[in-house]
Amino acid sequence: MRKVGMSIAFCSLSPKFVKYCIPIKLRPIRVVTFSPNRKMVSSSAATATPVAATKDYQSLCDKLREISTLGGISGLLQWDEAVMMPAGAAESRGKQKSVLAGVVYEKETSAELGHLLKTLKAQSSGLDPVQAAVVRDAHRQFVRNTAITKEMAQRRAELESEGYVKWVKARDAADFSQFAPVLQEWVELLKKYATAIDSSRPMYDVLLDDYEKGMTSARLDEVFAEVREGLVPLIKEIKAKGTPPDSSLLQGTFDTKAQAALCNAIAVDLGFNLEQGRLDVSVHPFTGGAHPTDVRMTTRFKEHDLTEGLTGAIHETGHSLYEQGRNLGQDGLPVNEALSLGVHESQSLLWERMVALSQPFAHYLLPKLQQHFPDLAEKLTPETLYGAINVIREPSMIRVEADEVTYPLHIILRYELEQQLLAGDIRVEDVPRLWNEKMTECLGCTPKDDAQGVLQDVHWSAGILGYFPTYSLGAMYACQIYQTACKEIPHLEKEIAAGNFKPLRNWLKEKIHQVGSLHPNGDELMKAVTGSPLDPSVFLNYLRAKYTALYKL
């Protein structure tokens, strides 16, 4: 089983998310070709856009496209730094990125941009749906960019560097107390940040909006309560009564060059366009680049772990297929950016979990393994391969090594602690104890020390609170989207078994990739694509059915 959610180095092509260098973002519904100053083609008549609004809108688009282009340059610099740059160039690259970031910031917060947005917001009734979405998202980001002071921004940047160093030392010493002051400062700084942006909303909701646009803690509480209620008894039942598949069939030593050749071939079969992208190796897998026509995907391989490289490559291919499938008719505009990190993650997890960890895919994969690893493939059948790649981790102590069944509980634990910290309901020094208690209660295992427990993730060292929920939202979105695809695409799973991925790829491109950020949040996207908002029961039913059969419950 792939080490789910491990890509702390995934960078999207959207400049807004590139800075986080952690998994990324996406959009909505029907394929229509737009130009920035035209109405959306629709079955219902639309009111003509006033001339003044059209001029202002075109000026806005020009400015946003310039910012987007600069973001693409930043993305290319980051890819080069991770893949090609000589070590001795680190200092000069840092200066280049700093100067570029300053230029982008000036343009993102310019008074002229603010004036255009204010004018267009006042004329919103004269905008078509696509134009309105561009103005909505550009205004939202402008408010966030201009709400914080220069001093606050500088302190955040400083604390990111300080926090990482102290986190590494604390983790090495397995001593949370060495890291606690950093987390305490982040909590206080993020409270100020959230209040500066919107003091009328719960602080966690403001932070969450940086990663999962339109999501609220109230909605997350509702979703995660249902997930916990469904997963805790399922995990207990699997542990008590289940017979695990034989995972030893995938153990051994696997040449990394052969792994790379296998994964590259699969990425191309799935639809990765080598005319508009590159496949490389890096320390951490990520998808980056400069533009939908220049997508840079990287993977990594370990001699003694075939499944991590395989599923990791498919995961990044899912991100890449979204980026290469974006609507160039809205190139450089917010409406063509990912709606959220969770939705972007849904596209990588759909290919990784719903496709690559499925029974039909095992029929496609086995001949590929026979070609690259003849000795391994001799002892496998499609059925045993499917079982071996879907074994549940025991114990499920580390989030990035967790399987798809236990993983959501790792996320819920982190979400609850973050929310309580920001609300002032718990103290920073209480976090390790509460972490261990929640691990014992939900997953039936207790960390031996802080390194194995509360210090296992890097996110809090950089002040990234509100991010963790997007991982599990992505998994749930993916499940619901794939279920709809199976209903709408004739004989989909037979096509997958035969290695024909084009029907699914084209369906995703039409329903999600080319629609962009037209919808205001993930629930609205899910309604457009699947007919209902995010429904956790779809995900829970999928897991129960799959693992009841696999574990012979």
Coordinates of C-alpha atoms in Angstrom, one line a residue:
M1 CA 0.0 0.0 0.0
R2 CA 1.3 3.4 -0.9
K3 CA 2.3 5.7 1.9
V4 CA -0.7 7.9 1.5
G5 CA -0.4 11.7 1.7
M6 CA 3.4 11.6 2.0
S7 CA 4.1 14.1 -0.7
I8 CA 5.1 17.1 1.5
A9 CA 6.9 18.4 -1.6
F10 CA 4.0 18.4 -4.1
C11 CA 3.8 21.9 -5.8
S12 CA 0.9 22.7 -8.1
L13 CA 1.2 24.8 -11.2
S14 CA -1.1 27.4 -9.6
P15 CA 1.2 30.1 -8.2
K16 CA -1.1 30.6 -5.2
F17 CA -0.3 27.2 -3.9
V18 CA 3.3 26.7 -5.1
K19 CA 4.6 28.4 -2.0
Y20 CA 3.3 25.7 0.2
C21 CA 5.2 22.8 -1.5
I22 CA 2.7 20.3 -0.2
P23 CA -0.2 18.6 -2.3
I24 CA -2.5 21.0 -4.2
K25 CA -5.8 22.4 -6.0
L26 CA -8.7 22.3 -8.7
R27 CA -12.3 23.1 -10.3
P28 CA -16.0 22.3 -11.7
I29 CA -18.5 21.1 -14.4
R30 CA -19.5 21.2 -18.1
V31 CA -17.0 21.8 -20.9
V32 CA -17.6 25.1 -22.6
T33 CA -15.1 27.3 -24.5
F34 CA -14.9 30.8 -23.1
S35 CA -12.9 33.9 -23.9
P36 CA -12.4 36.5 -21.1
N37 CA -14.7 39.1 -22.6
R38 CA -17.5 36.9 -23.8
K39 CA -20.6 35.4 -22.2
M40 CA -20.6 31.8 -21.2
V41 CA -22.4 29.7 -23.9
S42 CA -25.5 28.5 -22.3
S43 CA -28.9 27.0 -23.1
S44 CA -30.5 30.0 -21.5
A45 CA -30.1 33.6 -22.7
A46 CA -27.7 35.8 -20.8
T47 CA -27.8 39.6 -20.4
A48 CA -25.2 41.4 -22.5
T49 CA -22.2 42.6 -20.4
P50 CA -22.1 46.5 -20.2
V51 CA -19.3 48.1 -22.2
A52 CA -17.7 49.7 -19.1
A53 CA -17.7 46.4 -17.3
T54 CA -16.1 44.7 -20.3
K55 CA -13.3 47.2 -20.4
D56 CA -12.6 46.9 -16.7
Y57 CA -12.9 43.1 -16.9
Q58 CA -10.4 43.0 -19.7
S59 CA -8.0 45.2 -17.7
L60 CA -8.4 42.9 -14.7
C61 CA -7.7 39.8 -16.9
D62 CA -4.5 41.4 -18.2
K63 CA -3.2 42.0 -14.7
L64 CA -4.2 38.6 -13.5
R65 CA -2.6 36.9 -16.4
E66 CA 0.6 38.8 -15.8
I67 CA 0.6 37.6 -12.1
S68 CA -0.1 34.1 -13.3
T69 CA 2.9 34.2 -15.7
L70 CA 5.2 35.3 -13.0
G71 CA 3.9 32.5 -10.8
G72 CA 4.8 30.1 -13.6
I73 CA 8.3 31.4 -13.6
S74 CA 8.4 30.8 -9.8
G75 CA 7.1 27.3 -10.3
L76 CA 9.9 26.6 -12.9
L77 CA 12.5 27.9 -10.4
Q78 CA 11.2 25.6 -7.7
W79 CA 11.2 22.5 -10.0
D80 CA 14.7 23.3 -11.1
E81 CA 15.8 23.7 -7.5
A82 CA 14.4 20.3 -6.6
V83 CA 15.6 18.4 -9.7
M84 CA 18.4 20.0 -11.7
M85 CA 20.1 22.9 -9.8
P86 CA 23.7 22.4 -8.6
A87 CA 24.0 22.6 -4.8
G88 CA 26.3 25.6 -5.0
A89 CA 23.6 27.7 -6.5
A90 CA 21.3 27.7 -3.4
E91 CA 22.2 31.2 -2.3
S92 CA 21.7 32.8 -5.7
R93 CA 18.5 30.9 -6.2
G94 CA 17.2 32.1 -2.9
K95 CA 17.9 35.7 -4.0
Q96 CA 16.2 35.1 -7.3
K97 CA 13.1 33.7 -5.6
S98 CA 13.0 36.6 -3.1
V99 CA 13.2 39.3 -5.8
L100 CA 10.5 37.5 -7.9
A101 CA 8.2 37.1 -4.8
G102 CA 8.6 40.9 -4.1
V103 CA 7.5 41.7 -7.7
V104 CA 4.6 39.4 -7.5
Y105 CA 3.5 40.8 -4.1
E106 CA 3.5 44.4 -5.5
K107 CA 1.3 43.4 -8.4
E108 CA -1.0 41.3 -6.2
T109 CA -1.6 44.2 -3.8
S110 CA -1.5 47.1 -6.2
A111 CA -4.1 49.9 -5.7
E112 CA -5.0 49.7 -9.4
L113 CA -5.9 46.0 -9.0
G114 CA -8.0 46.8 -5.9
H115 CA -9.8 49.6 -7.7
L116 CA -10.7 47.3 -10.7
L117 CA -12.0 44.6 -8.3
K118 CA -14.1 47.1 -6.4
T119 CA -15.6 48.5 -9.5
L120 CA -16.4 45.0 -11.0
K121 CA -17.8 43.8 -7.7
A122 CA -20.3 46.7 -7.8
Q123 CA -21.2 45.7 -11.4
S124 CA -21.4 42.0 -10.7
S125 CA -25.0 41.7 -12.0
G126 CA -23.7 42.6 -15.5
L127 CA -21.1 39.7 -15.5
D128 CA -21.6 36.3 -16.9
P129 CA -21.0 33.3 -14.6
V130 CA -17.4 32.8 -15.6
Q131 CA -16.5 36.5 -15.3
A132 CA -18.3 36.6 -11.9
A133 CA -16.2 33.6 -10.7
V134 CA -13.0 35.4 -11.9
V135 CA -13.9 38.5 -10.0
R136 CA -15.1 36.6 -6.9
D137 CA -11.8 34.6 -6.5
A138 CA -9.5 37.5 -7.5
H139 CA -11.2 39.7 -4.9
R140 CA -11.1 37.0 -2.3
Q141 CA -7.3 36.6 -2.8
F142 CA -6.8 40.4 -2.9
V143 CA -8.5 40.8 0.5
R144 CA -6.3 38.1 2.0
N145 CA -3.1 39.5 0.4
T146 CA -3.7 43.0 1.7
A147 CA -5.1 42.2 5.1
I148 CA -1.9 41.4 6.9
T149 CA 0.9 43.9 7.7
K150 CA 4.4 43.8 6.3
E151 CA 5.7 43.0 9.8
M152 CA 3.3 40.0 10.2
A153 CA 4.3 38.7 6.8
Q154 CA 8.0 39.0 7.7
R155 CA 7.6 37.3 11.0
R156 CA 5.7 34.4 9.3
A157 CA 8.6 34.0 6.9
E158 CA 11.2 34.0 9.7
L159 CA 9.2 31.6 11.9
E160 CA 8.9 29.1 9.0
S161 CA 12.7 28.8 8.9
E162 CA 13.1 28.9 12.7
G163 CA 10.3 26.4 13.2
Y164 CA 11.7 23.9 10.8
V165 CA 15.1 23.8 12.5
K166 CA 13.6 23.5 16.0
W167 CA 11.1 20.8 14.7
V168 CA 14.0 18.7 13.4
K169 CA 15.9 19.0 16.6
A170 CA 12.9 18.2 18.7
R171 CA 12.0 15.2 16.6
D172 CA 15.5 13.9 16.7
A173 CA 15.4 14.2 20.5
A174 CA 11.8 12.9 20.6
D175 CA 11.1 15.8 22.9
F176 CA 8.0 18.0 22.1
S177 CA 8.9 20.5 24.8
Q178 CA 11.7 21.8 22.5
F179 CA 9.2 22.5 19.8
A180 CA 6.3 23.8 22.0
P181 CA 7.4 27.4 22.0
V182 CA 7.3 27.5 18.2
L183 CA 3.9 26.0 18.0
Q184 CA 2.7 28.5 20.7
E185 CA 3.9 31.4 18.6
W186 CA 2.4 30.0 15.5
V187 CA -1.0 29.7 17.2
E188 CA -0.9 33.3 18.4
L189 CA 0.4 34.6 15.0
L190 CA -2.3 32.6 13.1
K191 CA -5.0 34.0 15.4
K192 CA -3.9 37.5 14.4
Y193 CA -3.7 36.5 10.7
A194 CA -7.3 35.1 10.8
T195 CA -8.7 38.1 12.7
A196 CA -7.0 40.5 10.2
I197 CA -8.6 38.7 7.3
D198 CA -12.1 38.3 8.7
S199 CA -12.9 38.8 12.4
S200 CA -16.5 37.8 11.9
R201 CA -15.7 34.2 11.1
P202 CA -14.3 31.4 13.2
M203 CA -10.6 31.5 13.1
Y204 CA -10.2 28.0 11.9
D205 CA -12.6 28.6 9.0
V206 CA -10.4 31.5 7.8
L207 CA -7.3 29.3 7.9
L208 CA -9.1 26.4 6.3
D209 CA -10.1 28.7 3.4
D210 CA -6.5 29.0 2.4
Y211 CA -6.5 25.4 1.4
E212 CA -10.2 24.3 1.0
K213 CA -12.1 27.2 -0.4
G214 CA -15.6 27.5 1.0
M215 CA -15.3 24.7 3.5
T216 CA -16.2 25.4 7.2
S217 CA -15.4 23.7 10.4
A218 CA -19.1 23.1 11.0
R219 CA -19.3 21.1 7.7
L220 CA -16.1 19.3 8.6
D221 CA -17.5 18.4 12.0
E222 CA -20.5 16.8 10.3
V223 CA -18.4 14.9 7.7
F224 CA -15.7 13.7 10.1
A225 CA -18.2 12.6 12.8
E226 CA -19.8 10.3 10.2
V227 CA -16.4 9.0 9.0
R228 CA -15.2 8.2 12.6
E229 CA -18.5 6.5 13.4
G230 CA -18.1 4.3 10.4
L231 CA -14.3 3.5 10.5
V232 CA -13.6 2.8 14.1
P233 CA -15.9 -0.3 14.3
L234 CA -14.7 -1.4 10.8
I235 CA -11.1 -1.3 11.9
K236 CA -11.8 -3.2 15.1
E237 CA -13.7 -5.9 13.1
I238 CA -10.9 -6.3 10.6
K239 CA -8.4 -6.7 13.4
A240 CA -10.5 -9.1 15.3
K241 CA -11.9 -11.3 12.5
G242 CA -10.1 -10.5 9.3
T243 CA -7.7 -12.7 7.4
P244 CA -5.1 -10.4 5.7
P245 CA -4.0 -11.0 2.1
D246 CA -0.4 -12.2 1.6
S247 CA 1.7 -9.1 1.2
S248 CA 5.0 -11.1 1.1
L249 CA 4.3 -11.6 -2.6
L250 CA 5.5 -8.0 -3.2
Q251 CA 8.5 -8.1 -1.0
G252 CA 12.1 -8.3 -2.3
T253 CA 14.7 -6.2 -4.0
F254 CA 13.7 -4.2 -7.1
D255 CA 16.1 -2.4 -9.4
T256 CA 15.2 1.3 -9.3
K257 CA 15.9 1.8 -13.0
A258 CA 13.5 -0.9 -13.8
Q259 CA 10.9 0.7 -11.4
A260 CA 11.4 4.0 -13.2
A261 CA 10.9 2.4 -16.6
L262 CA 7.7 0.6 -15.4
C263 CA 6.3 3.8 -13.8
N264 CA 7.1 6.0 -16.8
A265 CA 5.3 3.5 -19.1
I266 CA 2.3 3.4 -16.9
A267 CA 2.2 7.3 -16.6
V268 CA 2.1 7.5 -20.4
D269 CA -0.6 4.8 -20.7
L270 CA -2.7 6.8 -18.2
G271 CA -2.4 9.8 -20.5
F272 CA 0.6 11.9 -19.4
N273 CA 1.6 14.0 -22.4
L274 CA 5.4 14.0 -22.9
E275 CA 5.0 16.8 -25.5
Q276 CA 3.7 19.0 -22.7
G277 CA 5.6 17.6 -19.7
R278 CA 8.6 15.9 -18.2
L279 CA 9.1 12.8 -16.0
D280 CA 12.1 13.0 -13.5
V281 CA 13.3 11.7 -10.2
S282 CA 13.6 13.8 -7.0
V283 CA 14.0 13.3 -3.3
H284 CA 10.3 14.0 -2.7
P285 CA 7.6 13.3 -5.4
F286 CA 5.8 16.4 -6.7
T287 CA 4.1 17.9 -9.7
G288 CA 5.1 21.3 -10.7
G289 CA 6.2 23.3 -13.7
A290 CA 5.2 26.6 -15.3
H291 CA 2.0 26.1 -17.2
P292 CA -0.5 23.4 -18.4
T293 CA 1.7 23.0 -21.4
D294 CA 4.8 22.6 -19.3
V295 CA 4.0 20.1 -16.5
R296 CA 7.0 18.7 -14.5
M297 CA 6.3 15.5 -12.6
T298 CA 8.8 13.8 -10.4
T299 CA 8.8 10.5 -8.5
R300 CA 11.2 8.5 -6.2
F301 CA 12.0 4.8 -5.9
K302 CA 13.3 2.6 -3.1
E303 CA 15.0 -0.7 -3.8
H304 CA 13.0 -2.6 -1.1
D305 CA 9.6 -1.0 -1.7
L306 CA 8.0 -1.5 -5.1
T307 CA 4.5 -0.3 -4.2
E308 CA 5.6 3.1 -2.9
G309 CA 7.3 4.1 -6.2
L310 CA 4.4 2.6 -8.2
T311 CA 1.5 4.1 -6.5
G312 CA 3.4 7.4 -5.9
A313 CA 4.0 7.7 -9.6
I314 CA 0.3 7.0 -10.4
H315 CA -0.6 9.6 -7.7
E316 CA 1.5 12.3 -9.3
T317 CA 0.2 11.3 -12.7
G318 CA -3.3 12.1 -11.4
H319 CA -2.2 15.6 -10.4
S320 CA -0.4 16.0 -13.8
L321 CA -3.4 14.9 -15.9
Y322 CA -5.5 17.6 -14.2
E323 CA -2.9 20.2 -14.9
Q324 CA -2.5 19.2 -18.6
G325 CA -6.3 19.1 -19.0
R326 CA -7.0 22.6 -17.8
N327 CA -9.0 25.0 -20.0
L328 CA -6.6 27.2 -22.0
G329 CA -9.5 29.4 -23.0
Q330 CA -9.3 30.8 -19.4
D331 CA -5.5 30.6 -19.2
G332 CA -4.0 32.6 -16.4
L333 CA -7.3 33.4 -14.7
P334 CA -8.5 32.3 -11.2
V335 CA -11.4 30.4 -12.7
N336 CA -8.9 28.1 -14.3
E337 CA -7.2 27.3 -11.1
A338 CA -7.9 24.4 -8.8
L339 CA -10.9 24.9 -6.6
S340 CA -9.1 23.6 -3.6
L341 CA -6.3 21.3 -2.4
G342 CA -8.9 18.7 -1.6
V343 CA -10.3 18.6 -5.1
H344 CA -6.8 18.5 -6.7
E345 CA -6.0 15.6 -4.3
S346 CA -9.2 13.9 -5.4
Q347 CA -7.7 13.6 -8.9
S348 CA -4.5 12.0 -7.8
L349 CA -6.3 9.7 -5.4
L350 CA -8.9 8.7 -7.9
W351 CA -6.1 7.3 -10.2
E352 CA -4.1 6.0 -7.3
R353 CA -6.8 4.3 -5.2
M354 CA -10.0 4.0 -7.2
V355 CA -8.1 2.8 -10.3
A356 CA -4.6 1.5 -9.4
L357 CA -5.7 -0.3 -6.2
S358 CA -8.7 -1.9 -8.0
Q359 CA -9.2 -5.5 -9.2
P360 CA -9.5 -4.4 -12.9
F361 CA -6.2 -2.6 -12.8
A362 CA -4.4 -5.7 -11.4
H363 CA -5.2 -7.4 -14.8
Y364 CA -3.6 -4.5 -16.6
L365 CA -0.6 -4.2 -14.2
L366 CA 0.4 -7.9 -14.1
P367 CA 1.8 -8.1 -17.7
K368 CA 3.7 -4.8 -17.0
L369 CA 5.3 -6.4 -13.9
Q370 CA 6.1 -9.5 -16.0
Q371 CA 7.9 -7.3 -18.5
H372 CA 10.0 -5.4 -15.9
F373 CA 10.3 -8.0 -13.1
P374 CA 9.9 -11.5 -14.5
D375 CA 10.8 -13.3 -11.3
L376 CA 8.3 -11.4 -9.3
A377 CA 5.5 -11.8 -11.7
E378 CA 5.9 -15.6 -11.9
K379 CA 4.4 -16.0 -8.4
L380 CA 1.5 -13.5 -8.9
T381 CA -2.0 -13.7 -10.3
P382 CA -4.3 -10.7 -10.8
E383 CA -6.1 -11.8 -7.7
T384 CA -3.1 -12.2 -5.4
L385 CA -1.6 -9.0 -6.8
Y386 CA -4.8 -7.1 -5.9
G387 CA -4.7 -8.5 -2.3
A388 CA -1.0 -7.8 -1.7
I389 CA -1.2 -4.2 -2.7
N390 CA -4.2 -3.6 -0.5
V391 CA -3.0 -4.8 2.9
I392 CA -3.9 -2.7 5.9
R393 CA -1.0 -1.5 8.0
E394 CA -0.7 -2.8 11.5
P395 CA -0.1 -0.9 13.7
S396 CA -1.1 2.3 11.8
M397 CA 1.2 4.6 13.8
I398 CA 2.5 7.0 11.1
R399 CA 0.2 9.0 8.9
V400 CA 2.4 8.9 5.8
E401 CA 2.6 5.1 6.0
A402 CA -1.1 4.5 6.7
D403 CA -3.5 2.7 4.4
E404 CA -6.8 4.0 3.0
V405 CA -8.9 2.6 5.8
T406 CA -6.9 4.0 8.8
Y407 CA -5.7 7.2 7.2
P408 CA -8.8 9.3 7.8
L409 CA -8.5 8.8 11.5
H410 CA -5.0 10.3 11.5
I411 CA -6.5 13.4 9.8
I412 CA -9.4 13.7 12.2
L413 CA -7.0 13.6 15.1
R414 CA -5.0 16.5 13.7
Y415 CA -8.0 18.5 12.8
E416 CA -9.5 18.2 16.3
L417 CA -6.3 19.3 18.0
E418 CA -5.8 22.2 15.6
Q419 CA -9.3 23.4 16.1
Q420 CA -9.0 23.2 19.9
L421 CA -5.7 25.0 19.9
L422 CA -7.1 28.0 17.9
A423 CA -10.2 28.1 20.0
G424 CA -8.1 28.2 23.2
D425 CA -9.8 25.0 24.5
I426 CA -6.5 23.2 25.1
R427 CA -2.9 24.3 25.8
V428 CA 0.1 23.6 23.6
E429 CA 1.7 21.6 26.4
D430 CA -1.3 19.3 26.4
V431 CA -1.0 18.3 22.8
P432 CA 1.3 15.2 23.2
R433 CA -1.0 13.7 25.8
L434 CA -4.1 14.3 23.9
W435 CA -2.5 13.0 20.7
N436 CA -1.6 9.7 22.4
E437 CA -5.0 9.4 23.9
K438 CA -6.8 9.8 20.6
M439 CA -4.4 7.4 18.8
T440 CA -5.2 4.7 21.4
E441 CA -8.9 5.4 21.3
C442 CA -9.3 5.5 17.5
L443 CA -6.5 3.3 16.1
G444 CA -5.7 1.0 19.0
C445 CA -2.0 1.9 19.2
T446 CA 0.0 4.3 21.3
P447 CA 3.2 6.1 20.2
K448 CA 6.3 5.1 22.1
D449 CA 7.6 8.7 22.1
D450 CA 7.0 12.2 20.7
A451 CA 8.9 11.4 17.5
Q452 CA 6.6 8.6 16.7
G453 CA 3.6 10.7 17.8
V454 CA 3.0 14.4 17.8
L455 CA 6.3 15.3 16.1
Q456 CA 5.9 13.0 13.0
D457 CA 4.6 15.8 10.6
V458 CA 6.4 18.9 9.5
H459 CA 3.3 21.0 8.8
W460 CA 3.0 22.8 12.2
S461 CA 6.6 23.9 12.0
A462 CA 5.6 26.1 9.1
G463 CA 2.4 27.3 10.7
I464 CA 0.3 25.2 8.3
L465 CA -2.9 24.7 10.3
G466 CA -6.1 24.0 8.4
Y467 CA -4.4 21.9 5.7
F468 CA -4.7 18.3 7.0
P469 CA -8.4 18.0 6.3
T470 CA -7.8 18.3 2.5
Y471 CA -6.1 14.9 2.4
S472 CA -9.2 13.0 3.5
L473 CA -11.6 15.3 1.7
G474 CA -9.7 14.4 -1.5
A475 CA -10.2 10.7 -0.8
M476 CA -13.9 11.2 -0.3
Y477 CA -14.3 13.4 -3.4
A478 CA -12.4 10.8 -5.4
C479 CA -14.7 7.9 -4.3
Q480 CA -17.9 9.8 -5.1
I481 CA -16.6 11.1 -8.5
Y482 CA -15.4 7.6 -9.5
Q483 CA -18.7 6.0 -8.5
T484 CA -20.5 8.5 -10.9
A485 CA -18.0 7.8 -13.6
C486 CA -18.7 4.1 -13.4
K487 CA -22.4 4.8 -13.9
E488 CA -21.9 7.2 -16.9
I489 CA -19.0 5.5 -18.8
P490 CA -20.1 2.2 -20.4
H491 CA -18.0 -0.8 -19.3
L492 CA -15.5 1.4 -17.5
E493 CA -13.9 -1.3 -15.4
K494 CA -13.5 -3.6 -18.4
E495 CA -11.7 -0.7 -20.2
I496 CA -9.4 -0.3 -17.2
A497 CA -8.6 -4.0 -17.2
A498 CA -7.7 -3.8 -20.9
G499 CA -5.5 -0.8 -20.3
N500 CA -7.8 1.7 -22.0
F501 CA -7.8 4.7 -19.7
K502 CA -9.0 7.3 -22.3
P503 CA -12.7 7.1 -21.5
L504 CA -12.1 7.9 -17.9
R505 CA -9.5 10.5 -18.6
N506 CA -11.7 12.3 -21.1
W507 CA -14.7 12.2 -18.7
L508 CA -12.6 13.7 -15.9
K509 CA -11.4 16.4 -18.3
E510 CA -14.9 17.3 -19.3
K511 CA -16.5 17.2 -15.8
I512 CA -13.7 18.6 -13.7
H513 CA -10.4 19.6 -15.3
Q514 CA -11.7 22.1 -17.8
V515 CA -14.3 23.7 -15.7
G516 CA -11.9 25.3 -13.3
S517 CA -13.0 27.2 -10.1
L518 CA -16.4 28.1 -11.5
H519 CA -18.1 26.7 -8.3
P520 CA -17.5 28.4 -5.0
N521 CA -16.8 25.2 -3.0
G522 CA -16.3 21.5 -3.2
D523 CA -19.9 20.7 -2.3
E524 CA -21.2 22.7 -5.2
L525 CA -18.7 20.9 -7.5
M526 CA -19.9 17.6 -6.3
K527 CA -23.5 18.5 -6.9
A528 CA -22.6 19.5 -10.5
V529 CA -20.6 16.3 -11.2
T530 CA -22.3 13.6 -9.1
G531 CA -25.8 15.1 -8.3
S532 CA -25.3 15.6 -4.6
P533 CA -22.9 17.3 -2.2
L534 CA -20.0 15.4 -0.6
D535 CA -21.5 12.3 1.0
P536 CA -19.2 10.4 3.4
S537 CA -21.4 7.3 3.2
V538 CA -20.3 6.7 -0.3
F539 CA -16.7 6.5 0.9
L540 CA -17.6 4.4 3.9
N541 CA -19.6 1.9 1.9
Y542 CA -16.7 1.6 -0.6
L543 CA -14.3 0.8 2.2
R544 CA -16.6 -1.7 4.0
A545 CA -17.4 -3.6 0.8
K546 CA -13.8 -3.7 -0.4
Y547 CA -12.2 -4.8 2.9
T548 CA -15.0 -7.1 3.9
A549 CA -14.2 -9.1 0.7
L550 CA -10.4 -8.7 1.0
Y551 CA -10.3 -9.7 4.7
K552 CA -13.0 -12.4 4.4
L553 CA -15.1 -10.9 7.2

